[in-house]
Coordinates of C-alpha atoms in Angstrom, one line a residue:
Chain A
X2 CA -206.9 -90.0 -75.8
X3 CA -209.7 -87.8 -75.5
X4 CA -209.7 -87.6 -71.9
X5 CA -205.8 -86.6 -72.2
X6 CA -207.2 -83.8 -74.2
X7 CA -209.9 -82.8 -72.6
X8 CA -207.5 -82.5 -69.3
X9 CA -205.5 -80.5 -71.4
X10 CA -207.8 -78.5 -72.0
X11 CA -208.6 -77.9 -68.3
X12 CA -205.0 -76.7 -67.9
X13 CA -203.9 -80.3 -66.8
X14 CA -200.5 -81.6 -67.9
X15 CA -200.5 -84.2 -70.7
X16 CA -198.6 -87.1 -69.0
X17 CA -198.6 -89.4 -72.3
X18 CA -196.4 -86.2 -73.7
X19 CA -194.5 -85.9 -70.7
X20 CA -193.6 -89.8 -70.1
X21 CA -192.7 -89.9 -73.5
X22 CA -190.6 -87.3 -73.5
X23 CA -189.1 -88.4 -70.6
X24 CA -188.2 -92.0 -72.0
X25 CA -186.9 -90.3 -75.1
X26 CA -184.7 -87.8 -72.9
X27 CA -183.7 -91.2 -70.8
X28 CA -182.9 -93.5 -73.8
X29 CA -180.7 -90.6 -75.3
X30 CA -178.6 -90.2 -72.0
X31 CA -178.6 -94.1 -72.1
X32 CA -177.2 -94.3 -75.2
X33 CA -174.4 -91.8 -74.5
X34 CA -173.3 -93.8 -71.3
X35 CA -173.3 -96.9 -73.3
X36 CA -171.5 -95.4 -76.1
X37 CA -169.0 -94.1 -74.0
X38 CA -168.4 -97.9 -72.1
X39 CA -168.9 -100.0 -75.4
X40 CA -165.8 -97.8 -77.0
X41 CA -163.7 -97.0 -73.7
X42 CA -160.4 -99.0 -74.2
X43 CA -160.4 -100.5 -70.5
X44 CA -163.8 -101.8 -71.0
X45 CA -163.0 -103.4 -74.2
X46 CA -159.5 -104.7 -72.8
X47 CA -161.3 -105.8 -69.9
X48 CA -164.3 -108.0 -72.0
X49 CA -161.2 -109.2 -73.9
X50 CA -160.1 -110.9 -70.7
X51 CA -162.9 -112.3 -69.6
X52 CA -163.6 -113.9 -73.2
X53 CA -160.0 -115.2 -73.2
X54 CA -160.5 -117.4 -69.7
X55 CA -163.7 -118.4 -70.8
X56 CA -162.1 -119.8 -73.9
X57 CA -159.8 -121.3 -71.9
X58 CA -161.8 -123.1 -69.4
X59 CA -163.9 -124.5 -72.3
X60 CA -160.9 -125.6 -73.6
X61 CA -160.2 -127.6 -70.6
X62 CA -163.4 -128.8 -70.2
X63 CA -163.7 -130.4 -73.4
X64 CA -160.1 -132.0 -72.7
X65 CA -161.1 -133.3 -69.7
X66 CA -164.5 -135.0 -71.6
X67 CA -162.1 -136.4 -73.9
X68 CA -159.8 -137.9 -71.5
X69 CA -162.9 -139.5 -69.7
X70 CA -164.3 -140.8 -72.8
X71 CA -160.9 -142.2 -73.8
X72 CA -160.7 -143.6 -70.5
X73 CA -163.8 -145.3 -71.0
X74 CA -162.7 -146.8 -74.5
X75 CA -165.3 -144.5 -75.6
X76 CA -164.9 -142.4 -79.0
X77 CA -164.4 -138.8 -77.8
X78 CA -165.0 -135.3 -79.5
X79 CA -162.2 -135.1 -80.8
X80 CA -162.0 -138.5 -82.8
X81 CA -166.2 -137.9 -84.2
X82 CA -164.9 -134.5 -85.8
X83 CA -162.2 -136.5 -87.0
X84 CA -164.3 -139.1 -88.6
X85 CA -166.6 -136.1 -89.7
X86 CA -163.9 -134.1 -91.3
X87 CA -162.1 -137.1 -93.4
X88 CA -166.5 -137.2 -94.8
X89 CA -166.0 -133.9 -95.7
X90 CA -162.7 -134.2 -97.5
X91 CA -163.7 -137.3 -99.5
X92 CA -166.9 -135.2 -100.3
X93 CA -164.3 -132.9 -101.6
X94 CA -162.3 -135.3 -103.4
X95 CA -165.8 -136.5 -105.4
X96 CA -166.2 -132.9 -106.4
X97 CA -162.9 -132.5 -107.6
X98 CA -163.7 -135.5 -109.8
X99 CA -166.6 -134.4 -110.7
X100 CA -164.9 -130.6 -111.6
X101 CA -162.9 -132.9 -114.1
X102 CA -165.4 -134.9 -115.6
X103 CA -167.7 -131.9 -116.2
X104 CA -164.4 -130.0 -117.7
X105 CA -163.6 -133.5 -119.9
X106 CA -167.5 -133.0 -121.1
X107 CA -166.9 -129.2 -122.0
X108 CA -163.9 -130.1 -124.1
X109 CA -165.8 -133.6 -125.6
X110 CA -168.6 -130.8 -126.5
X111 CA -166.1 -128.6 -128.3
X112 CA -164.5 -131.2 -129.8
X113 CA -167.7 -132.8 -131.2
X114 CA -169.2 -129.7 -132.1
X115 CA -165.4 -128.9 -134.0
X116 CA -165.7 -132.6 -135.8
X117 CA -169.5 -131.8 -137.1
X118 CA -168.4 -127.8 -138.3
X119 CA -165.4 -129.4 -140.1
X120 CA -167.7 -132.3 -141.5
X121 CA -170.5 -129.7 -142.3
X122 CA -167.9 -127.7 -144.4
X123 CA -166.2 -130.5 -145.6
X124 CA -169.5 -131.2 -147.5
X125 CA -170.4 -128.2 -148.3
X126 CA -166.7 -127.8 -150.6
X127 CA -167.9 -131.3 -152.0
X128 CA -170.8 -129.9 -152.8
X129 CA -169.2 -126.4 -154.1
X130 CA -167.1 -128.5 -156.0
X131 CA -169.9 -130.9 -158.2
X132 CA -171.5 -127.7 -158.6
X133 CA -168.8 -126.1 -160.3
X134 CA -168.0 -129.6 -162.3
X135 CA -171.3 -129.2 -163.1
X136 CA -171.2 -125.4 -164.7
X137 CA -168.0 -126.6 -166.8
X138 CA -169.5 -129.7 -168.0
X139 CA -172.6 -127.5 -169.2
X140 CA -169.9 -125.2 -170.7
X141 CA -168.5 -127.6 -172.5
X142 CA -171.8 -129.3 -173.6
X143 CA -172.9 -126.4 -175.4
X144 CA -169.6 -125.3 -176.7
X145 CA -169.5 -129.1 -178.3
X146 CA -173.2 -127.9 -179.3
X147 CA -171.9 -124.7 -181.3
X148 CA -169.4 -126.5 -182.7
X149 CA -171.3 -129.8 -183.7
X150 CA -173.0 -129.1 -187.0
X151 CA -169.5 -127.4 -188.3
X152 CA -167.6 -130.7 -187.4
X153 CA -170.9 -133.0 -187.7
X154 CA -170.5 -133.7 -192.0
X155 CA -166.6 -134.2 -191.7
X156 CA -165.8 -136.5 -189.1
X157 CA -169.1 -137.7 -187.3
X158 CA -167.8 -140.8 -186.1
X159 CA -164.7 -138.9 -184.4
X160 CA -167.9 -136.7 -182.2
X161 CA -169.5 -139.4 -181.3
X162 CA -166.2 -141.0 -179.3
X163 CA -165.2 -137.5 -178.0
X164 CA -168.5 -137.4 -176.1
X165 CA -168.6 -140.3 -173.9
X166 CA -165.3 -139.7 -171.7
X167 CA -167.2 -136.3 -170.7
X168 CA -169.7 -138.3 -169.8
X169 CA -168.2 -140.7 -167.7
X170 CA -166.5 -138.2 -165.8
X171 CA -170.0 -136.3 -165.1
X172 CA -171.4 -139.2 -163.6
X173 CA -168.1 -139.9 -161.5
Chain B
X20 CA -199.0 -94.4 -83.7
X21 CA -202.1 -96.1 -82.6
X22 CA -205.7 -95.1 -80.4
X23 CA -204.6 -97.2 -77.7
X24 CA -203.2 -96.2 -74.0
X25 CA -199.8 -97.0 -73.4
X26 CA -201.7 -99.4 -70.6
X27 CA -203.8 -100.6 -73.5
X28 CA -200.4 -101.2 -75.6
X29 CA -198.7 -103.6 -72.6
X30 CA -201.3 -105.8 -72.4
X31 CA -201.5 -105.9 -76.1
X32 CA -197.4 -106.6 -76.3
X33 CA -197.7 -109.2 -73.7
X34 CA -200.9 -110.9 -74.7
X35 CA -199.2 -111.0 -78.4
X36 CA -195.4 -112.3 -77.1
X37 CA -197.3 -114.7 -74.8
X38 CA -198.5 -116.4 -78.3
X39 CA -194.8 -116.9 -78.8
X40 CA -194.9 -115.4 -82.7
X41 CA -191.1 -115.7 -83.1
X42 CA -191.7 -119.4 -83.1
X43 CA -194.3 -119.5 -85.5
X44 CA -192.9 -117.4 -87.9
X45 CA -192.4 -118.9 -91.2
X46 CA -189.6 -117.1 -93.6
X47 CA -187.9 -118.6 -96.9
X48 CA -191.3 -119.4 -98.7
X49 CA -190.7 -118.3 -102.3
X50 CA -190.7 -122.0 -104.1
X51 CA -187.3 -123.1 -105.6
X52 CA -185.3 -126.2 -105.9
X53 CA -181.8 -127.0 -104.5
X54 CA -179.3 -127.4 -107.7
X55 CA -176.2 -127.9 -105.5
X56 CA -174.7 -129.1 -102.1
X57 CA -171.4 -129.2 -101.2
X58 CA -170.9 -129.7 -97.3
X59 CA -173.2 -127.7 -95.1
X60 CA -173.6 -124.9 -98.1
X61 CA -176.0 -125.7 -101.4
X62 CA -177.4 -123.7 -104.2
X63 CA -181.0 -122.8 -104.1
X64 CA -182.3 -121.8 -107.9
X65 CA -185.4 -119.3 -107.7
X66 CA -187.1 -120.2 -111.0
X67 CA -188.1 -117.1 -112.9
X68 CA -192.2 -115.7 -112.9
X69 CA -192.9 -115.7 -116.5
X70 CA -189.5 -116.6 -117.6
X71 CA -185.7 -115.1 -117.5
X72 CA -185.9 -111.8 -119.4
X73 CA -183.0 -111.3 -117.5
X74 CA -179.3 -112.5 -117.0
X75 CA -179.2 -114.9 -114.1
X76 CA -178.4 -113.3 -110.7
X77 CA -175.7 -115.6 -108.3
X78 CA -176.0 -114.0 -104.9
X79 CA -173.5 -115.2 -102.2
X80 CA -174.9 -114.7 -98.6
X81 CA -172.9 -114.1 -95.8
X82 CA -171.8 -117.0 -93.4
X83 CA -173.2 -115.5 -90.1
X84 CA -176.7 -115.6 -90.8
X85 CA -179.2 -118.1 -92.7
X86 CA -180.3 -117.0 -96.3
X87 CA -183.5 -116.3 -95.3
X88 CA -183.1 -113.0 -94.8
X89 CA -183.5 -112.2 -98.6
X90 CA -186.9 -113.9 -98.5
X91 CA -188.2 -113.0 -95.3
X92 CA -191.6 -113.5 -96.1
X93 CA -194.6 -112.3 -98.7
X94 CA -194.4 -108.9 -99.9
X95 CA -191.0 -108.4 -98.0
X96 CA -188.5 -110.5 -99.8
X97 CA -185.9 -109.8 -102.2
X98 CA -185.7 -113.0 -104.1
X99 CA -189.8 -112.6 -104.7
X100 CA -189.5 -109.3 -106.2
X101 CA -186.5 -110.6 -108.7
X102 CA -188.5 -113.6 -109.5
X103 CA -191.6 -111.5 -110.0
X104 CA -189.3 -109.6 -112.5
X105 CA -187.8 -112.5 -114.9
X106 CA -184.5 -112.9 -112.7
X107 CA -183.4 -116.4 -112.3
X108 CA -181.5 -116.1 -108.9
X109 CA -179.1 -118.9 -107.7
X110 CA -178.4 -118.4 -104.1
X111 CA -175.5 -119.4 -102.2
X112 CA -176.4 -120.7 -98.7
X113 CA -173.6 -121.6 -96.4
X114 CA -175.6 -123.6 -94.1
X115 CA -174.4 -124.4 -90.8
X116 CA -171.5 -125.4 -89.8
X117 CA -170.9 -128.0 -87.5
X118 CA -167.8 -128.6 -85.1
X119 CA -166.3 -130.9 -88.0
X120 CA -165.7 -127.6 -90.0
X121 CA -163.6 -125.7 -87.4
X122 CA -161.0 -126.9 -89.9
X123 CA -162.5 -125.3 -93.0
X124 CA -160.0 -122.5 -94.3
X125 CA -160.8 -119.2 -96.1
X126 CA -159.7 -120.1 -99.2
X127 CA -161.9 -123.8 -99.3
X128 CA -165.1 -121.7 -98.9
X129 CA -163.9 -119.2 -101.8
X130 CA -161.8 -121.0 -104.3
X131 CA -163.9 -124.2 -103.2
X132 CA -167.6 -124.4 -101.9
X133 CA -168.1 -120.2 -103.8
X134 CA -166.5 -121.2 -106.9
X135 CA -167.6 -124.5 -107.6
X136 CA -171.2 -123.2 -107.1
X137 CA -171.0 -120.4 -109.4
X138 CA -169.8 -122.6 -111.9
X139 CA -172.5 -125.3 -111.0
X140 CA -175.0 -121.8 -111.5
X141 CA -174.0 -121.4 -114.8
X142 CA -174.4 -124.8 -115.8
X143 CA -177.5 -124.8 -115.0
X144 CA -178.4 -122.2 -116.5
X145 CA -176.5 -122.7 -119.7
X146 CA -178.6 -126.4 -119.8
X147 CA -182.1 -124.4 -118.7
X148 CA -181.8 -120.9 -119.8
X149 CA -179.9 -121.0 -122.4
X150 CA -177.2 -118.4 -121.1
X151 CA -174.2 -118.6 -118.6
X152 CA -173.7 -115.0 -118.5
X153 CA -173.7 -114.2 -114.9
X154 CA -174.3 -111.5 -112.6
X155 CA -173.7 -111.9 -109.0
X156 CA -174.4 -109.8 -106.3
X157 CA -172.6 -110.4 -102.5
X158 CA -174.2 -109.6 -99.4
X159 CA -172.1 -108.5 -96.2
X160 CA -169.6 -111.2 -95.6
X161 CA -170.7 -113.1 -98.5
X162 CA -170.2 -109.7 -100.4
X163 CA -166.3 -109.6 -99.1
X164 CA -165.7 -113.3 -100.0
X165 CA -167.4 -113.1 -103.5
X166 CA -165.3 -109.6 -103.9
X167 CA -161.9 -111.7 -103.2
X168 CA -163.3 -114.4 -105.6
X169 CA -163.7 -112.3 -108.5
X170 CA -160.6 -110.3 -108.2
X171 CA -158.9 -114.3 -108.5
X172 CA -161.0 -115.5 -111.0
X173 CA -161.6 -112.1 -113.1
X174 CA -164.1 -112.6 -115.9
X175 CA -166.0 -115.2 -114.1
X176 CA -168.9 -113.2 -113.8
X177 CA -170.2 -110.0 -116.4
X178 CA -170.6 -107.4 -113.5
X179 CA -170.8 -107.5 -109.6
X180 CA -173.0 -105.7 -106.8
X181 CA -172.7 -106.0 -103.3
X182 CA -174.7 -105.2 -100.5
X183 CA -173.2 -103.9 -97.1
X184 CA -170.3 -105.4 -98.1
X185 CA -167.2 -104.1 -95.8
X186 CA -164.0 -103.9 -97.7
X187 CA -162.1 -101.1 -95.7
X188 CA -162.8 -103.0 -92.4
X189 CA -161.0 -99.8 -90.2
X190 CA -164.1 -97.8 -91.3
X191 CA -166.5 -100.2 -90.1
X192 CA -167.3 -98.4 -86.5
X193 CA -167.4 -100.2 -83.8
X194 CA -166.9 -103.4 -85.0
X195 CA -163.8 -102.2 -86.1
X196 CA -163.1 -100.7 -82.9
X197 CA -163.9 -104.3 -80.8
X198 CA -161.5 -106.1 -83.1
X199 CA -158.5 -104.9 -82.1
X200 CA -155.8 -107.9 -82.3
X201 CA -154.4 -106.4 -78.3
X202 CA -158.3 -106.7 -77.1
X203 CA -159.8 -109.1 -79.1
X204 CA -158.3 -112.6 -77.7
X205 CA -158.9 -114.3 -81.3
X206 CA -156.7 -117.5 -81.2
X207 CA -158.3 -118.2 -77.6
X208 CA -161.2 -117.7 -78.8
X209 CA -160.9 -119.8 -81.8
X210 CA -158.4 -122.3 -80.1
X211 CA -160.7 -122.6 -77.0
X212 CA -164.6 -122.9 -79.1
X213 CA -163.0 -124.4 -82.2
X214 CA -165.7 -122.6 -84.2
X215 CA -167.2 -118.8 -83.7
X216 CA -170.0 -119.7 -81.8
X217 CA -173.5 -118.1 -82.6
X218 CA -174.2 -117.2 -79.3
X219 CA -171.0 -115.0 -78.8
X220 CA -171.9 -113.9 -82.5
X221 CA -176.2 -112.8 -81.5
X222 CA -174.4 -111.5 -78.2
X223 CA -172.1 -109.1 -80.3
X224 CA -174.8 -107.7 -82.7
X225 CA -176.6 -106.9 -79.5
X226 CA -174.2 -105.0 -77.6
X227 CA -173.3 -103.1 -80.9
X228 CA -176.7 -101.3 -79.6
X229 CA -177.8 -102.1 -76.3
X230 CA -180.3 -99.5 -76.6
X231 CA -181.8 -101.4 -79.5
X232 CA -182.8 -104.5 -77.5
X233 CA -185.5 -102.2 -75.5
X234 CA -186.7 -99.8 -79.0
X235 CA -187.6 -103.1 -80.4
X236 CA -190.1 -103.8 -77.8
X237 CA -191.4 -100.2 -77.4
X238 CA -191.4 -100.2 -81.5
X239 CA -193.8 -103.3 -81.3
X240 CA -195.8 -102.1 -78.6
X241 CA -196.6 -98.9 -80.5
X242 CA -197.6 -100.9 -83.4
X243 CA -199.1 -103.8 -81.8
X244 CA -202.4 -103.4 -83.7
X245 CA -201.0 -103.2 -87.1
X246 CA -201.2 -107.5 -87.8
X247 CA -198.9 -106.8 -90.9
X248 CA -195.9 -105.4 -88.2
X249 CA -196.6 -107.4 -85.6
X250 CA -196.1 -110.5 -88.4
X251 CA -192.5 -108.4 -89.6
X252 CA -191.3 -107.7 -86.4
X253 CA -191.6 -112.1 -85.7
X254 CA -189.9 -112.9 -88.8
X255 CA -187.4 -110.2 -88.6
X256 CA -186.6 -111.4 -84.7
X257 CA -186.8 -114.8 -85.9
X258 CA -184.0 -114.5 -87.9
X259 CA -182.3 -112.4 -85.8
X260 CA -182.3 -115.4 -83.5
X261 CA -181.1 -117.7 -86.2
X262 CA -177.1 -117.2 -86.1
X263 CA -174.9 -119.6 -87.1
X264 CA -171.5 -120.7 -86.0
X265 CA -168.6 -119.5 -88.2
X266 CA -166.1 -121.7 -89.5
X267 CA -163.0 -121.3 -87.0
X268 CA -160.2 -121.2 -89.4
X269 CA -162.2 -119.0 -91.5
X270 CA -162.9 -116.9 -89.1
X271 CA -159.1 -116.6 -87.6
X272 CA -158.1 -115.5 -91.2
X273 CA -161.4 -113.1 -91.8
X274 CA -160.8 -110.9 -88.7
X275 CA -157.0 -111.5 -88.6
X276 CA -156.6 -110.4 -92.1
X277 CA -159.7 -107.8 -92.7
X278 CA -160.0 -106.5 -89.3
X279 CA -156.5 -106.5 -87.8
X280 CA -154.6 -106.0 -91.2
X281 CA -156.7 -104.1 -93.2
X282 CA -155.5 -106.2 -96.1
X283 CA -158.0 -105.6 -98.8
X284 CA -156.9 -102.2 -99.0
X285 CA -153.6 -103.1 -99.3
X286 CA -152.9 -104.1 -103.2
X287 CA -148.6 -104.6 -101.9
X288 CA -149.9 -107.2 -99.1
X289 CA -148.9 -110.5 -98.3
X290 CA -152.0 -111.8 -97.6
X291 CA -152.1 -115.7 -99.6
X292 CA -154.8 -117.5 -100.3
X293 CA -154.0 -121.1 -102.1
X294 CA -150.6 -119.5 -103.1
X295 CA -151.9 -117.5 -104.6
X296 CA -151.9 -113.3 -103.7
X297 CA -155.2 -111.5 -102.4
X298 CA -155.1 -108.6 -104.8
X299 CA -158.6 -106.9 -105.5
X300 CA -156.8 -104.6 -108.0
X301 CA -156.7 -107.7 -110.3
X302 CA -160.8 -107.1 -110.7
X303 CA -161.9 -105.5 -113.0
X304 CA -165.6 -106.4 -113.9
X305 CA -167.8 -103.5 -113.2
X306 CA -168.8 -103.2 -109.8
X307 CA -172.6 -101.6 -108.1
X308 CA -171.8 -101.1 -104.6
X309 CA -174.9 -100.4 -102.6
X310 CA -174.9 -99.0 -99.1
X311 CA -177.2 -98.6 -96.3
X312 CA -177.5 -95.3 -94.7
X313 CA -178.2 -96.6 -91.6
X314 CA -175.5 -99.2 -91.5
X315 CA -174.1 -100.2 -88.0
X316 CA -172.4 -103.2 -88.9
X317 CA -170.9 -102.1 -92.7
X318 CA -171.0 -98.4 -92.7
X319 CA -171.4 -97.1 -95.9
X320 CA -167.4 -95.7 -95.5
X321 CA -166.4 -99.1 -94.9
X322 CA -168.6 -100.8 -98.2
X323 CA -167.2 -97.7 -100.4
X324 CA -163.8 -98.8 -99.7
X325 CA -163.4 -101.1 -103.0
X326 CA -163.7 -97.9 -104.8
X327 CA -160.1 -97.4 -104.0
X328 CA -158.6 -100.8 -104.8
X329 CA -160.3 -102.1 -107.5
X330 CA -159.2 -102.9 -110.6
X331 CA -162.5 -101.7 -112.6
X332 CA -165.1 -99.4 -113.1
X333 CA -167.0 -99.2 -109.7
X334 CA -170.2 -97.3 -108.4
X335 CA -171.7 -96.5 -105.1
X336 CA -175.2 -95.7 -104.2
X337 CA -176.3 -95.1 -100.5
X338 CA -179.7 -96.8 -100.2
X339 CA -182.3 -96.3 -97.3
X340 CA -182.1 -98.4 -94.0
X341 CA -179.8 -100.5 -91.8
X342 CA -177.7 -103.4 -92.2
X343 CA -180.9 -105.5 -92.1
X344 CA -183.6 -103.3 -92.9
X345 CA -182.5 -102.8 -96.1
X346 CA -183.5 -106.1 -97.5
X347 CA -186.9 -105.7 -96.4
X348 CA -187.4 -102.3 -97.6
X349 CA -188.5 -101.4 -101.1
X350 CA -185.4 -99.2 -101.6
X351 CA -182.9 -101.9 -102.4
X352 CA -185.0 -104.0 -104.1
X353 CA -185.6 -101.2 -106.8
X354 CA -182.2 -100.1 -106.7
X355 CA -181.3 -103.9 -107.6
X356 CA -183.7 -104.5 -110.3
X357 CA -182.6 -100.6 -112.1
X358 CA -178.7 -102.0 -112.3
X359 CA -180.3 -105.4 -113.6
X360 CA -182.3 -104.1 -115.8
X361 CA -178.9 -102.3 -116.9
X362 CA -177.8 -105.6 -118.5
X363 CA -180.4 -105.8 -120.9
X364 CA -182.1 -109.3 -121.5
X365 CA -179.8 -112.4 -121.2
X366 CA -177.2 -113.2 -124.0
X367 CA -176.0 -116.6 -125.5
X368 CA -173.7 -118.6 -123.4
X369 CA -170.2 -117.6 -124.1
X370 CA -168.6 -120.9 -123.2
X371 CA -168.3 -124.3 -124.3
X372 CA -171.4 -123.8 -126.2
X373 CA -170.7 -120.4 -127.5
X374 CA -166.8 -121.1 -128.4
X375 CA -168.5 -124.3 -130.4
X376 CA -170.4 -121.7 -132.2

């Protein structure tokens, strides 16, 4: 680089500038040219052809293997994508299977987590429930408290029975 | 630009391409686990640096190329930047196809092998993260297939981006131009190769831009003392190299359909998948569509298509690069994690589990 400049400086031209100019000017003119063929209908219609008969002759090459190997009692091409693609539908099959079986889980999971919400509230109205047998037998303990020692002198034995169904049913 | 002669530079490109780097290359390193297989394809799940703080990403990748691409290699991959950032990613990779699946139809590979591993996906991730609320994100052809899929399956993912996806295949330049069905012999082609071979496929890219095959070189030799280039340009021609053969049947109905017909911009069509209509007005989840300026292959035209027949809310940002560049830039990568990051951190499954709730 420094010689480039120092040639330069002696009024030299600086061929690393030039020659890259040059391929830039030269890559620019190339890519118009091939723009112009890549897009050209004829060009394109023409490829198109040549793809086309190369298809074709493949095609009849690979017949012509199969036939051989056929003639030869010999599985051909044709017969190990067969086997290969009867794979890959049982493959499918399995999945399909499996798609259910992992659907049948969602639903067991719903269902199971449905039972256990209905059991949770289930107990928890049982529960609601005792608690508000609980407040009413309290109620009426203490209204049978207020009302004991005007009753207690007058009928004491007629108390004493009253008490013990209330009881019972508390402990039920 | 470097200190050394152009002389200096030849000996340099010669000495390093005498090494054969392409064949040493080594791409696809981030560490994940395969969650899925179905056929050739299977589901690679990208665990999440850190843990998700993110909804998990399904990205479907097209069926011309291997996955790779997205993962190219340290400090120039896309999956290693949304790992780095909490994103579990599930990636779709179609594998390759073997003469067996010249057979294999458009609507196997979307209503089949695309939708059975999204739902795989979210399984996963509903026993491992705790959430099946999806994102997915569709990259060129894998970007058209998963549009079609969630325009049939609407509400099977929360929101959708896709990458160089065509849609209005008539703006896609000269692709467009080459498939033409009275140049473009596609039932010889098809009838006579049974699938699209990968040679006609690396052949095509090519002559998109002949050009290209000689700026490569004189890009390398320019750079040829920069190691971190000279180890991106291997990869990148590494996995240029690395086509794969397209499903025949798949392919008949892809170009017959998209290229010849138009027919995703056509919501009155009587294009029939499984029965059922291809319609992408029936989407409606909100859809990212993201660009490349430099786009050859899916001009930014052809990816902003959707706009205009989709069924929901959809966006378009024009990012920096080409059809390929753009996943090993930084500018799609951010672009990506800003529309993730959108979502906010990942919700409660919403179903089996949640509808238990």
């Amino acid at each position: 680089m420094a010689d480039t400049a120092s040639d330069t400086a002696a009024g030299m031209p600086d061929f690393s500038k030039l020659s890259n100019d040059m391929y830039q000017q030269w890559e620019q003119a190339m890519t118009a040219w091939w723009d112009q063929v890549l897009d050209s209908p004829d060009f394109l219609k023409a490829t198109g052809q040549n793809l086309s008969q190369v298809a074709h002759a493949r095609k009849q090459y690979e017949q012509a293997v199969d036939e051989g190997l056929h003639k030869m009692h010999l599985p051909t091409r044709q017969d190990l994508v067969r086997v290969a693609r009867i794979a890959t539908l049982l493959e499918e099959r399995l999945l399909q299977m499996e798609d259910r079986l992992l659907a049948m889980g969602d639903q067991l999971d719903v269902l199971e987590k449905e039972t256990i919400q209905a059991r949770v509230e289930a107990a928890e109205a049982r529960l609601e429930m005792r608690e508000k047998l609980a407040e009413l037998q309290a109620r009426l303990d203490a209204g049978e408290a207020t009302a004991a020692p005007a009753t207690a002198t007058a009928t004491p034995r007629r108390r004493s029975t009253a008490k013990k169904p209330a009881r019972s049913s508390k402990t039920e | 630009m470097t200190d050394l002669t152009a002389i200096d530079q030849t000996i340099e490109l010669v000495r390093y391409l005498a090494e054969r780097p392409v064949d040493r290359a080594r791409t696809g390193q981030t560490p994940h686990a395969i969650i899925h297989r179905q056929n050739k394809a299977c589901v690679r799940y990208f665990h999440p640096r850190g843990g998700a703080k993110h909804a998990p990403l399904f990205v479907s990748m097209p069926l011309i190329n291997t996955w790779t691409v997205f993962d190219l290699m340290p400090g120039r991959s896309v999956i290693e930047k949304l790992v780095a950032a909490g994103v579990p990613v599930y990636l779709l990779d179609w594998g390759r196809p073997g003469v067996e699946d010249q057979p294999v139809t458009m609507v196997e590979n979307i209503d089949g092998i695309l939708m059975r591993a999204l739902d795989r996906s979210r399984r996963h991730a509903r026993a491992h993260l705790g959430t099946d609320v999806f994102d997915v994100l569709g990259y060129c052809v894998g970007g058209t297939f998963l549009s079609i899929a969630m325009a049939r399956h609407d509400g099977a993912a929360r929101r959708m981006a896709l990458l160089a996806a065509p849609i209005d295949f008539h703006k896609s330049g000269r692709l467009s131009t080459w498939a033409q069905p009275d140049s473009f012999p596609l039932d010889d082609i098809i009838d006579g190769f049974g699938n699209f071979p990968k040679e006609l496929m690396r052949s095509s890219f090519a002559w998109l831009r002949p050009m290209g095959q000689l700026t490569k070189y004189k890009g390398l030799a320019e750079r040829i003392d920069d190691d971190g280039f000279r180890e991106l340009w291997a990869a990148m021609e590494q996995w240029n190299g690395d086509n794969v053969d397209f499903p025949g049947e798949t392919y008949r109905e892809y170009v017959r359909r998209c290229y010849f017909d138009n027919a995703l911009m056509r919501t009155d069509g009587d294009w029939e998948l499984g029965g059922r209509r291809v319609d992408l007005s029936q989407g409606t989840i909100p859809v990212q569509v993201f660009a490349a300026g430099g786009d050859h292959i899916a001009a930014p035209a052809a990816c902003r298509g959707i706009a205009d027949v989709w069924g929901g809310p959809v966006q378009t940002m024009v990012v920096k690069g080409g059809h390929v560049g753009v996943c090993i830039g930084n500018s799609f990568p951010k672009a990506l994690l800003a529309w993730i990051e959108q979502g906010g951190a990942p919700t409660a499954s919403t179903g089996a589990v949640a509808e238990a709730k």
